[in-house]
Amino acid sequence: MVTVKNSHTLVALVQDKPGVLNRISGMFRRRGFNISSLAVGRSELPDLSRMTFVVEGDDATVEQVTKQLYKLIDVVRVSDLSNEPIVAREMALIKVRATSQTRSEVMQIVDIFRANIIDVSPESLIIEVTGDEDKITSLNELLKSFGVQEVMRTGRVAMLRGAATQASPSNGTRRANTPQHYQDYEAIL
Amino acid sequence: MKLTGAQMVCECLIREGVDVVFGIPGGAILPLYQTMPEYPQIKHILVRHEQGAAMGADGYYRASGRVGVCMATSGPGATNLVTGLACAYMDSSALVAITGQVARGAIGKDAFQEVDTTGITLPVTKHNMLVMSASDVPRAIHEAFYIASTGRPGPVLVDIPKDVLNEVAEFVFPEGIDLPGYKPTMEGNPTQIKTAARLINDAKRPVVLAGHGVILSRAYDEMRDLVEKTHIPVITTLLGVSSFPETHPLSIGMPGMHGVAYASMAIDRADLVISLGARFDDRVTGRISAFAPKAKIIHIDIDPSVIGQNVRTHVPIVGDLKRVLRALNKEVKPNTHGEWLEEIEQLRQEHPSLRLGDKPKLTQQFIIKMLSDITQGKAIIVTGVGQHQMWAAQHYTFTEPNSLITSGGLGSMGFEVPAAMGAKVACPEKTVWSICGDGGFQMTMCDLATIVENKINVKFAIMNNHFLGMVRQWQHIFYKDTFYATQYTGNPDFVKLAEAFGLYALRVTDKSQVASAIQSAMAHDGPALIDFTVDPEENVYPMIPPGESIGEIMEEPASTEVKAWSR
Ligand SMILES: Cc1ncc(C[n+]2csc(CCOP(=O)(O)OP(=O)(O)O)c2C)c(N)n1
């Protein structure tokens, strides 16, 4: 059995009902699972939201997370995208100190990272940056010397590359890596 | 048809086939209670504590397989249900709990008797919902019954604000169920079933580990067909006890912490463990790394999340046990395992485990054995939690399917009184004996009043050792006899107490009185109680200490056992 600790990207389609986030976060807490990020928003389907989790743990842990998610009545589908071709992005807002002396230097860094400045005041800037977690972390590191005042990160969102979708997988790959004993869940949508 | 939310609740309960509910009214749920007289088909049993309502409903479900229903008001009524819900959740009992909530406009304002009922019960229910409009009531109740009783059963709570109960709306009972996130898998995967059959056909030393799932799925006959065809011995977990007749030659008994040594030893030597609706609880496995070290594991369960949760699994099969076993039985070949059964029989001879003891003192083992003989192993036995529970599982010879009702997962003391009440309400034609600890009994004995009031003919056997016996045993074994806060020096006179409630009651202090007392309690037409004054120092053996393996089993009391009982 593989017991390598890893971070896994899970995407869940959940019913848009009051309390659903609480059910999910409560389950993670009481079962002692570690999530390093969680992002949630409406999906393309009516009354369904999509959540992306980044879960820390070995394969057995992630299998348990998946099963425990399925056990919640409001969770319609869970996909482990860890071994799939995906695009994954995170967005962050970073408020950094920038005076007339340092502003241009900050702006250069922002350019290099293809980030945007979305608010300017005499003492500070707000920078919007999108990318993978490493990119955001590096930018944040670089900005530290100027004085980072506030950071807001959305957490990872992820999607399968190509035509395949979570609701209707067009290639067999994801089905194949779904543990056999709960493949039955796959025929839901 | 225009109805109030309260009328809709009753209409739905009737459509779900409910004939009895256990509960206590209060402000927030009063509109429902004021409507109940319009629906005399539903009998309401007024309990004395809401824990009794939840556990009564639990006992009702376990005995009959029909969803148990309990009701409580908001705030303290709802919080009093919590232990009962947790117990039902751990042991997969189908319950629907209906709670009143403060009016919609008052929610979140710390109103009188407001608690976040759905928040509090979230981790101890299979699902719960707060119904925010009367027109949603029928769908909520229908879904609650569906979710509670299908898949792996469990409790579902429906919280309804007072003004929703009063609100009038068009009553439309839902045609079907629309829950895209809830589709329990019923049929096992055919390829997996073939793989399992191959392992079973090839095994030299297989055992079946039968859990609660066999009872919940009513798969007794299918399991019996499997093991009789393949000649495989059956080991039953605590909640699997009575899934297989204990008089059957293939019946081995219970493994684990207080199971028989030879059952745990058989698992230790087995080359294949076929788990049927069991979840490898730590009381069964002990130290996981030393559990069934030579065995491959086939794990069949309707709940995918218990597969791979505690032990590594070679062949996982998700599905309803009855259906999976029917398919599996077609694939397995007839077989015999004479040598293997011989070996287990040898172990049984060498490690008899079930000591009745020839002490002159009155022991619980002796009483339970006598009860087993007199009722011919056919009574429904309900227990509390502790030593008496383990002795009941060990020494009663269960011959009828689904005849042990006990709090296994949560291990909640106080289960013995209300669950026995619920079981008898569900199965009035059966003899129901509640084997009680003097500790657990005192947690819920208030419902003796409910039992008398509703003429519920339960027989109680209090194993009165004047101790929180199981804790005393742990203090003896693991804490060098530091007996602290486990002795009762001021127990009430249970005979007088029972008489005050209106039960027929007797006291037994000597072995010679046991049989006649049991017989006269059974001859009495109504609830009865026997206060057995038992040896306070007796400990439950065998015992595998928590987190240990069969290698560390204590089969007999250590010779150094010191006297704990000081007067
Ligand atoms: C509600 C609850 N509180 C505490 C415990 C811890 N506990 C486990 S067994 C036990 C002793 C039970 O005493 P009694 O009911 O007299 O039964 P005995 O062990 O003596 O047979 C206790 C306190 C529990 N299981 N449940």
Short mmCIF file of N, CA and C in Angstrom, two decimals, chain B residues 382-529:
data_model
loop_
_atom_site.label_atom_id
_atom_site.label_comp_id
_atom_site.label_asym_id
_atom_site.label_seq_id
_atom_site.Cartn_x
_atom_site.Cartn_y
_atom_site.Cartn_z
N VAL B 382 -32.22 -7.29 25.95
CA VAL B 382 -31.73 -5.92 25.81
C VAL B 382 -30.76 -5.71 26.97
N THR B 383 -29.66 -5.04 26.71
CA THR B 383 -28.70 -4.84 27.80
C THR B 383 -28.30 -3.38 27.92
N GLY B 384 -27.68 -3.07 29.04
CA GLY B 384 -26.98 -1.80 29.19
C GLY B 384 -25.55 -1.98 28.73
N VAL B 385 -24.66 -1.25 29.35
CA VAL B 385 -23.26 -1.29 28.94
C VAL B 385 -22.39 -1.59 30.15
N GLY B 386 -21.50 -2.54 29.98
CA GLY B 386 -20.60 -2.87 31.08
C GLY B 386 -20.43 -4.36 31.19
N GLN B 387 -20.13 -4.80 32.40
CA GLN B 387 -19.86 -6.22 32.61
C GLN B 387 -21.07 -7.09 32.25
N HIS B 388 -22.23 -6.66 32.72
CA HIS B 388 -23.43 -7.48 32.49
C HIS B 388 -23.70 -7.64 30.99
N GLN B 389 -23.34 -6.62 30.23
CA GLN B 389 -23.53 -6.66 28.77
C GLN B 389 -22.66 -7.76 28.16
N MET B 390 -21.41 -7.79 28.62
CA MET B 390 -20.48 -8.79 28.08
C MET B 390 -20.90 -10.20 28.49
N TRP B 391 -21.32 -10.33 29.76
CA TRP B 391 -21.75 -11.66 30.20
C TRP B 391 -23.03 -12.09 29.48
N ALA B 392 -23.90 -11.13 29.20
CA ALA B 392 -25.12 -11.47 28.46
C ALA B 392 -24.74 -12.00 27.07
N ALA B 393 -23.80 -11.30 26.42
CA ALA B 393 -23.38 -11.74 25.09
C ALA B 393 -22.70 -13.11 25.16
N GLN B 394 -21.97 -13.33 26.25
CA GLN B 394 -21.23 -14.59 26.36
C GLN B 394 -22.12 -15.78 26.76
N HIS B 395 -23.00 -15.56 27.73
CA HIS B 395 -23.64 -16.72 28.37
C HIS B 395 -25.08 -16.97 27.98
N TYR B 396 -25.70 -16.04 27.28
CA TYR B 396 -27.04 -16.33 26.78
C TYR B 396 -26.85 -17.05 25.44
N THR B 397 -27.53 -18.15 25.25
CA THR B 397 -27.40 -18.89 23.99
C THR B 397 -28.49 -18.42 23.04
N PHE B 398 -28.12 -17.49 22.17
CA PHE B 398 -29.11 -16.89 21.27
C PHE B 398 -29.44 -17.84 20.14
N THR B 399 -30.71 -18.18 20.03
CA THR B 399 -31.11 -19.09 18.95
C THR B 399 -32.02 -18.42 17.94
N GLU B 400 -32.63 -17.29 18.32
CA GLU B 400 -33.55 -16.60 17.40
C GLU B 400 -32.82 -15.47 16.70
N PRO B 401 -33.12 -15.27 15.41
CA PRO B 401 -32.47 -14.14 14.73
C PRO B 401 -32.83 -12.81 15.38
N ASN B 402 -31.86 -11.93 15.42
CA ASN B 402 -32.08 -10.56 15.91
C ASN B 402 -32.69 -10.54 17.30
N SER B 403 -32.04 -11.17 18.25
CA SER B 403 -32.62 -11.19 19.59
C SER B 403 -31.71 -10.55 20.64
N LEU B 404 -30.59 -9.97 20.24
CA LEU B 404 -29.79 -9.20 21.20
C LEU B 404 -29.83 -7.73 20.78
N ILE B 405 -30.28 -6.88 21.68
CA ILE B 405 -30.35 -5.46 21.39
C ILE B 405 -29.46 -4.75 22.40
N THR B 406 -28.37 -4.17 21.91
CA THR B 406 -27.38 -3.63 22.83
C THR B 406 -26.67 -2.46 22.18
N SER B 407 -26.21 -1.54 23.02
CA SER B 407 -25.51 -0.37 22.49
C SER B 407 -24.05 -0.73 22.29
N GLY B 408 -23.70 -1.00 21.04
CA GLY B 408 -22.35 -1.48 20.75
C GLY B 408 -21.38 -0.35 20.47
N GLY B 409 -21.69 0.46 19.48
CA GLY B 409 -20.75 1.49 19.02
C GLY B 409 -20.56 2.60 20.03
N LEU B 410 -21.64 3.15 20.51
CA LEU B 410 -21.52 4.26 21.46
C LEU B 410 -21.29 3.73 22.86
N GLY B 411 -21.80 2.54 23.15
CA GLY B 411 -21.67 1.99 24.50
C GLY B 411 -22.31 2.89 25.51
N SER B 412 -23.60 3.21 25.29
CA SER B 412 -24.22 4.18 26.19
C SER B 412 -25.03 3.50 27.28
N MET B 413 -24.53 3.66 28.50
CA MET B 413 -25.27 3.19 29.68
C MET B 413 -26.64 3.86 29.68
N GLY B 414 -27.60 3.17 30.23
CA GLY B 414 -28.95 3.73 30.28
C GLY B 414 -29.79 3.29 29.11
N PHE B 415 -29.17 2.59 28.17
CA PHE B 415 -29.88 2.07 26.99
C PHE B 415 -30.89 1.01 27.40
N GLU B 416 -30.55 0.28 28.47
CA GLU B 416 -31.30 -0.93 28.81
C GLU B 416 -32.78 -0.71 29.10
N VAL B 417 -33.14 0.43 29.70
CA VAL B 417 -34.55 0.62 30.06
C VAL B 417 -35.38 1.09 28.84
N PRO B 418 -35.05 2.22 28.22
CA PRO B 418 -35.90 2.67 27.12
C PRO B 418 -35.84 1.76 25.89
N ALA B 419 -34.70 1.18 25.59
CA ALA B 419 -34.62 0.32 24.39
C ALA B 419 -35.48 -0.93 24.59
N ALA B 420 -35.50 -1.45 25.82
CA ALA B 420 -36.35 -2.62 26.09
C ALA B 420 -37.82 -2.23 25.93
N MET B 421 -38.14 -1.04 26.40
CA MET B 421 -39.50 -0.53 26.24
C MET B 421 -39.87 -0.48 24.75
N GLY B 422 -38.99 0.10 23.95
CA GLY B 422 -39.26 0.23 22.51
C GLY B 422 -39.37 -1.13 21.83
N ALA B 423 -38.51 -2.06 22.24
CA ALA B 423 -38.52 -3.39 21.63
C ALA B 423 -39.84 -4.10 21.91
N LYS B 424 -40.31 -3.95 23.13
CA LYS B 424 -41.57 -4.62 23.50
C LYS B 424 -42.77 -3.98 22.80
N VAL B 425 -42.71 -2.65 22.64
CA VAL B 425 -43.78 -1.97 21.90
C VAL B 425 -43.82 -2.49 20.46
N ALA B 426 -42.63 -2.71 19.89
CA ALA B 426 -42.55 -3.18 18.50
C ALA B 426 -42.98 -4.63 18.38
N CYS B 427 -42.64 -5.45 19.37
CA CYS B 427 -42.90 -6.90 19.30
C CYS B 427 -43.65 -7.36 20.55
N PRO B 428 -44.90 -7.01 20.66
CA PRO B 428 -45.63 -7.34 21.89
C PRO B 428 -45.73 -8.83 22.14
N GLU B 429 -45.60 -9.63 21.07
CA GLU B 429 -45.76 -11.08 21.23
C GLU B 429 -44.49 -11.74 21.76
N LYS B 430 -43.39 -11.01 21.77
CA LYS B 430 -42.12 -11.61 22.21
C LYS B 430 -41.87 -11.33 23.68
N THR B 431 -41.13 -12.23 24.31
CA THR B 431 -40.68 -11.99 25.68
C THR B 431 -39.46 -11.08 25.63
N VAL B 432 -39.52 -9.97 26.33
CA VAL B 432 -38.38 -9.05 26.34
C VAL B 432 -37.79 -8.97 27.75
N TRP B 433 -36.54 -9.36 27.86
CA TRP B 433 -35.81 -9.24 29.12
C TRP B 433 -34.77 -8.14 28.99
N SER B 434 -34.79 -7.22 29.93
CA SER B 434 -33.78 -6.19 29.98
C SER B 434 -32.78 -6.56 31.07
N ILE B 435 -31.54 -6.81 30.65
CA ILE B 435 -30.50 -7.11 31.63
C ILE B 435 -29.79 -5.80 31.93
N CYS B 436 -29.91 -5.36 33.19
CA CYS B 436 -29.49 -3.99 33.53
C CYS B 436 -28.29 -3.99 34.46
N GLY B 437 -27.42 -3.02 34.26
CA GLY B 437 -26.44 -2.73 35.30
C GLY B 437 -27.11 -1.83 36.32
N ASP B 438 -26.68 -1.90 37.57
CA ASP B 438 -27.32 -1.01 38.54
C ASP B 438 -26.96 0.45 38.23
N GLY B 439 -25.83 0.65 37.55
CA GLY B 439 -25.45 2.00 37.14
C GLY B 439 -26.31 2.51 36.00
N GLY B 440 -26.35 1.76 34.93
CA GLY B 440 -27.12 2.18 33.75
C GLY B 440 -28.60 2.32 34.05
N PHE B 441 -29.10 1.38 34.84
CA PHE B 441 -30.53 1.42 35.19
C PHE B 441 -30.90 2.75 35.82
N GLN B 442 -30.00 3.23 36.69
CA GLN B 442 -30.31 4.48 37.40
C GLN B 442 -30.21 5.71 36.49
N MET B 443 -29.66 5.53 35.31
CA MET B 443 -29.62 6.67 34.39
C MET B 443 -30.96 6.91 33.70
N THR B 444 -31.73 5.87 33.50
CA THR B 444 -32.97 6.03 32.72
C THR B 444 -34.18 5.39 33.37
N MET B 445 -34.06 5.06 34.67
CA MET B 445 -35.16 4.32 35.30
C MET B 445 -36.46 5.11 35.36
N CYS B 446 -36.38 6.42 35.12
CA CYS B 446 -37.62 7.20 35.11
C CYS B 446 -38.65 6.63 34.14
N ASP B 447 -38.19 5.96 33.10
CA ASP B 447 -39.14 5.43 32.13
C ASP B 447 -39.85 4.17 32.60
N LEU B 448 -39.56 3.72 33.82
CA LEU B 448 -40.41 2.68 34.41
C LEU B 448 -41.84 3.22 34.48
N ALA B 449 -41.98 4.51 34.75
CA ALA B 449 -43.31 5.12 34.81
C ALA B 449 -44.01 5.00 33.46
N THR B 450 -43.25 5.27 32.39
CA THR B 450 -43.81 5.15 31.03
C THR B 450 -44.26 3.72 30.77
N ILE B 451 -43.43 2.78 31.24
CA ILE B 451 -43.69 1.36 30.99
C ILE B 451 -44.97 0.92 31.69
N VAL B 452 -45.12 1.36 32.93
CA VAL B 452 -46.31 0.97 33.69
C VAL B 452 -47.55 1.66 33.09
N GLU B 453 -47.39 2.95 32.83
CA GLU B 453 -48.50 3.73 32.29
C GLU B 453 -49.05 3.12 31.00
N ASN B 454 -48.15 2.63 30.16
CA ASN B 454 -48.57 2.10 28.86
C ASN B 454 -48.66 0.58 28.84
N LYS B 455 -48.60 -0.02 30.02
CA LYS B 455 -48.74 -1.49 30.15
C LYS B 455 -47.79 -2.21 29.19
N ILE B 456 -46.53 -1.85 29.27
CA ILE B 456 -45.53 -2.47 28.40
C ILE B 456 -44.84 -3.56 29.22
N ASN B 457 -45.04 -4.79 28.78
CA ASN B 457 -44.68 -5.92 29.63
C ASN B 457 -43.20 -6.33 29.46
N VAL B 458 -42.33 -5.53 30.03
CA VAL B 458 -40.90 -5.83 29.99
C VAL B 458 -40.48 -6.43 31.33
N LYS B 459 -39.56 -7.37 31.27
CA LYS B 459 -39.00 -7.94 32.51
C LYS B 459 -37.59 -7.42 32.70
N PHE B 460 -37.30 -6.92 33.88
CA PHE B 460 -35.99 -6.36 34.15
C PHE B 460 -35.21 -7.25 35.11
N ALA B 461 -33.96 -7.47 34.79
CA ALA B 461 -33.06 -8.18 35.71
C ALA B 461 -31.92 -7.22 36.03
N ILE B 462 -31.94 -6.65 37.22
CA ILE B 462 -30.84 -5.75 37.59
C ILE B 462 -29.70 -6.58 38.16
N MET B 463 -28.54 -6.45 37.55
CA MET B 463 -27.35 -7.13 38.06
C MET B 463 -26.69 -6.16 39.04
N ASN B 464 -27.15 -6.27 40.26
CA ASN B 464 -26.80 -5.25 41.26
C ASN B 464 -25.48 -5.62 41.95
N ASN B 465 -24.40 -5.07 41.43
CA ASN B 465 -23.09 -5.34 42.05
C ASN B 465 -22.60 -4.13 42.86
N HIS B 466 -23.45 -3.15 43.01
CA HIS B 466 -23.09 -1.95 43.78
C HIS B 466 -21.84 -1.28 43.26
N PHE B 467 -21.56 -1.48 42.01
CA PHE B 467 -20.37 -0.88 41.40
C PHE B 467 -20.69 -0.47 39.96
N LEU B 468 -19.95 0.48 39.47
CA LEU B 468 -19.82 0.66 38.02
C LEU B 468 -18.83 -0.43 37.62
N GLY B 469 -19.39 -1.62 37.45
CA GLY B 469 -18.56 -2.82 37.45
C GLY B 469 -17.44 -2.82 36.44
N MET B 470 -17.74 -2.45 35.21
CA MET B 470 -16.70 -2.52 34.19
C MET B 470 -15.58 -1.53 34.48
N VAL B 471 -15.93 -0.38 35.03
CA VAL B 471 -14.89 0.60 35.35
C VAL B 471 -14.07 0.08 36.53
N ARG B 472 -14.77 -0.50 37.49
CA ARG B 472 -14.06 -1.11 38.61
C ARG B 472 -13.07 -2.16 38.11
N GLN B 473 -13.49 -2.94 37.11
CA GLN B 473 -12.61 -3.95 36.54
C GLN B 473 -11.36 -3.31 35.92
N TRP B 474 -11.54 -2.20 35.22
CA TRP B 474 -10.38 -1.52 34.62
C TRP B 474 -9.48 -0.95 35.70
N GLN B 475 -10.10 -0.42 36.75
CA GLN B 475 -9.27 0.11 37.85
C GLN B 475 -8.47 -1.03 38.48
N HIS B 476 -9.09 -2.18 38.56
CA HIS B 476 -8.41 -3.35 39.13
C HIS B 476 -7.25 -3.79 38.23
N ILE B 477 -7.51 -3.88 36.94
CA ILE B 477 -6.49 -4.46 36.06
C ILE B 477 -5.44 -3.43 35.63
N PHE B 478 -5.89 -2.22 35.31
CA PHE B 478 -4.95 -1.26 34.72
C PHE B 478 -4.51 -0.14 35.66
N TYR B 479 -5.17 0.01 36.80
CA TYR B 479 -4.83 1.13 37.68
C TYR B 479 -4.53 0.66 39.11
N LYS B 480 -3.95 -0.53 39.19
CA LYS B 480 -3.47 -1.04 40.48
C LYS B 480 -4.51 -0.91 41.60
N ASP B 481 -5.71 -1.28 41.30
CA ASP B 481 -6.75 -1.28 42.31
C ASP B 481 -7.03 0.07 42.94
N THR B 482 -6.84 1.11 42.16
CA THR B 482 -7.23 2.43 42.66
C THR B 482 -8.73 2.59 42.43
N PHE B 483 -9.49 2.12 43.39
CA PHE B 483 -10.95 2.16 43.21
C PHE B 483 -11.45 3.52 43.61
N TYR B 484 -11.79 4.29 42.65
CA TYR B 484 -12.23 5.64 42.93
C TYR B 484 -13.49 5.92 42.11
N ALA B 485 -14.49 6.41 42.79
CA ALA B 485 -15.73 6.84 42.12
C ALA B 485 -16.40 5.72 41.32
N THR B 486 -16.27 4.49 41.79
CA THR B 486 -16.96 3.42 41.09
C THR B 486 -17.90 2.65 42.00
N GLN B 487 -17.78 2.86 43.30
CA GLN B 487 -18.62 2.10 44.22
C GLN B 487 -19.87 2.90 44.58
N TYR B 488 -20.99 2.19 44.55
CA TYR B 488 -22.23 2.82 45.04
C TYR B 488 -22.44 2.38 46.48
N THR B 489 -22.41 3.32 47.38
CA THR B 489 -22.68 2.93 48.76
C THR B 489 -24.12 3.29 49.15
N GLY B 490 -24.80 3.95 48.24
CA GLY B 490 -26.16 4.36 48.59
C GLY B 490 -27.19 4.03 47.53
N ASN B 491 -27.06 2.83 46.92
CA ASN B 491 -28.07 2.44 45.93
C ASN B 491 -29.45 2.40 46.59
N PRO B 492 -30.47 2.75 45.83
CA PRO B 492 -31.82 2.62 46.40
C PRO B 492 -32.20 1.15 46.53
N ASP B 493 -33.25 0.91 47.26
CA ASP B 493 -33.83 -0.43 47.32
C ASP B 493 -34.65 -0.61 46.05
N PHE B 494 -34.08 -1.36 45.10
CA PHE B 494 -34.71 -1.43 43.77
C PHE B 494 -36.07 -2.12 43.80
N VAL B 495 -36.27 -2.99 44.79
CA VAL B 495 -37.57 -3.66 44.88
C VAL B 495 -38.65 -2.66 45.28
N LYS B 496 -38.32 -1.90 46.32
CA LYS B 496 -39.30 -0.88 46.75
C LYS B 496 -39.52 0.15 45.65
N LEU B 497 -38.43 0.50 45.01
CA LEU B 497 -38.50 1.51 43.94
C LEU B 497 -39.42 1.03 42.82
N ALA B 498 -39.20 -0.21 42.41
CA ALA B 498 -40.02 -0.78 41.32
C ALA B 498 -41.48 -0.85 41.75
N GLU B 499 -41.69 -1.22 43.00
CA GLU B 499 -43.06 -1.30 43.50
C GLU B 499 -43.71 0.08 43.51
N ALA B 500 -42.91 1.08 43.86
CA ALA B 500 -43.44 2.44 43.86
C ALA B 500 -43.88 2.85 42.45
N PHE B 501 -43.14 2.37 41.45
CA PHE B 501 -43.53 2.66 40.07
C PHE B 501 -44.73 1.81 39.63
N GLY B 502 -44.98 0.74 40.36
CA GLY B 502 -46.11 -0.12 40.00
C GLY B 502 -45.72 -1.41 39.31
N LEU B 503 -44.45 -1.80 39.42
CA LEU B 503 -44.02 -3.08 38.85
C LEU B 503 -44.09 -4.16 39.91
N TYR B 504 -44.19 -5.38 39.44
CA TYR B 504 -44.04 -6.53 40.33
C TYR B 504 -42.54 -6.72 40.53
N ALA B 505 -42.10 -6.85 41.77
CA ALA B 505 -40.65 -6.88 41.99
C ALA B 505 -40.24 -7.91 43.03
N LEU B 506 -39.07 -8.48 42.83
CA LEU B 506 -38.52 -9.48 43.75
C LEU B 506 -37.03 -9.23 43.96
N ARG B 507 -36.52 -9.75 45.05
CA ARG B 507 -35.07 -9.68 45.25
C ARG B 507 -34.52 -11.10 45.32
N VAL B 508 -33.37 -11.29 44.73
CA VAL B 508 -32.72 -12.61 44.75
C VAL B 508 -31.30 -12.41 45.25
N THR B 509 -30.93 -13.19 46.27
CA THR B 509 -29.58 -13.06 46.82
C THR B 509 -28.82 -14.37 46.75
N ASP B 510 -29.50 -15.42 46.34
CA ASP B 510 -28.88 -16.73 46.40
C ASP B 510 -29.19 -17.53 45.14
N LYS B 511 -28.22 -18.35 44.76
CA LYS B 511 -28.37 -19.15 43.54
C LYS B 511 -29.68 -19.95 43.51
N SER B 512 -30.04 -20.45 44.68
CA SER B 512 -31.20 -21.35 44.73
C SER B 512 -32.50 -20.64 44.35
N GLN B 513 -32.51 -19.30 44.44
CA GLN B 513 -33.77 -18.57 44.19
C GLN B 513 -33.91 -18.14 42.71
N VAL B 514 -32.83 -18.30 41.95
CA VAL B 514 -32.79 -17.66 40.63
C VAL B 514 -33.90 -18.17 39.71
N ALA B 515 -33.98 -19.49 39.58
CA ALA B 515 -34.92 -20.06 38.61
C ALA B 515 -36.35 -19.69 38.95
N SER B 516 -36.70 -19.83 40.21
CA SER B 516 -38.10 -19.57 40.55
C SER B 516 -38.43 -18.09 40.40
N ALA B 517 -37.46 -17.22 40.69
CA ALA B 517 -37.71 -15.78 40.53
C ALA B 517 -37.95 -15.44 39.06
N ILE B 518 -37.12 -16.01 38.18
CA ILE B 518 -37.29 -15.74 36.75
C ILE B 518 -38.66 -16.24 36.30
N GLN B 519 -39.01 -17.44 36.78
CA GLN B 519 -40.29 -17.99 36.38
C GLN B 519 -41.46 -17.15 36.89
N SER B 520 -41.36 -16.68 38.12
CA SER B 520 -42.52 -15.92 38.59
C SER B 520 -42.59 -14.54 37.95
N ALA B 521 -41.44 -13.96 37.62
CA ALA B 521 -41.47 -12.68 36.88
C ALA B 521 -42.14 -12.88 35.53
N MET B 522 -41.84 -14.04 34.90
CA MET B 522 -42.43 -14.29 33.58
C MET B 522 -43.90 -14.65 33.68
N ALA B 523 -44.26 -15.28 34.79
CA ALA B 523 -45.67 -15.66 34.96
C ALA B 523 -46.52 -14.43 35.24
N HIS B 524 -45.90 -13.40 35.79
CA HIS B 524 -46.67 -12.20 36.11
C HIS B 524 -47.11 -11.50 34.82
N ASP B 525 -48.38 -11.14 34.80
CA ASP B 525 -48.91 -10.52 33.58
C ASP B 525 -48.69 -9.01 33.65
N GLY B 526 -47.49 -8.60 33.37
CA GLY B 526 -47.17 -7.17 33.42
C GLY B 526 -45.69 -7.00 33.67
N PRO B 527 -45.23 -5.77 33.65
CA PRO B 527 -43.80 -5.55 33.84
C PRO B 527 -43.34 -6.00 35.22
N ALA B 528 -42.15 -6.57 35.27
CA ALA B 528 -41.63 -7.10 36.52
C ALA B 528 -40.15 -6.82 36.61
N LEU B 529 -39.64 -6.82 37.81
CA LEU B 529 -38.22 -6.51 38.02
C LEU B 529 -37.64 -7.43 39.08
#
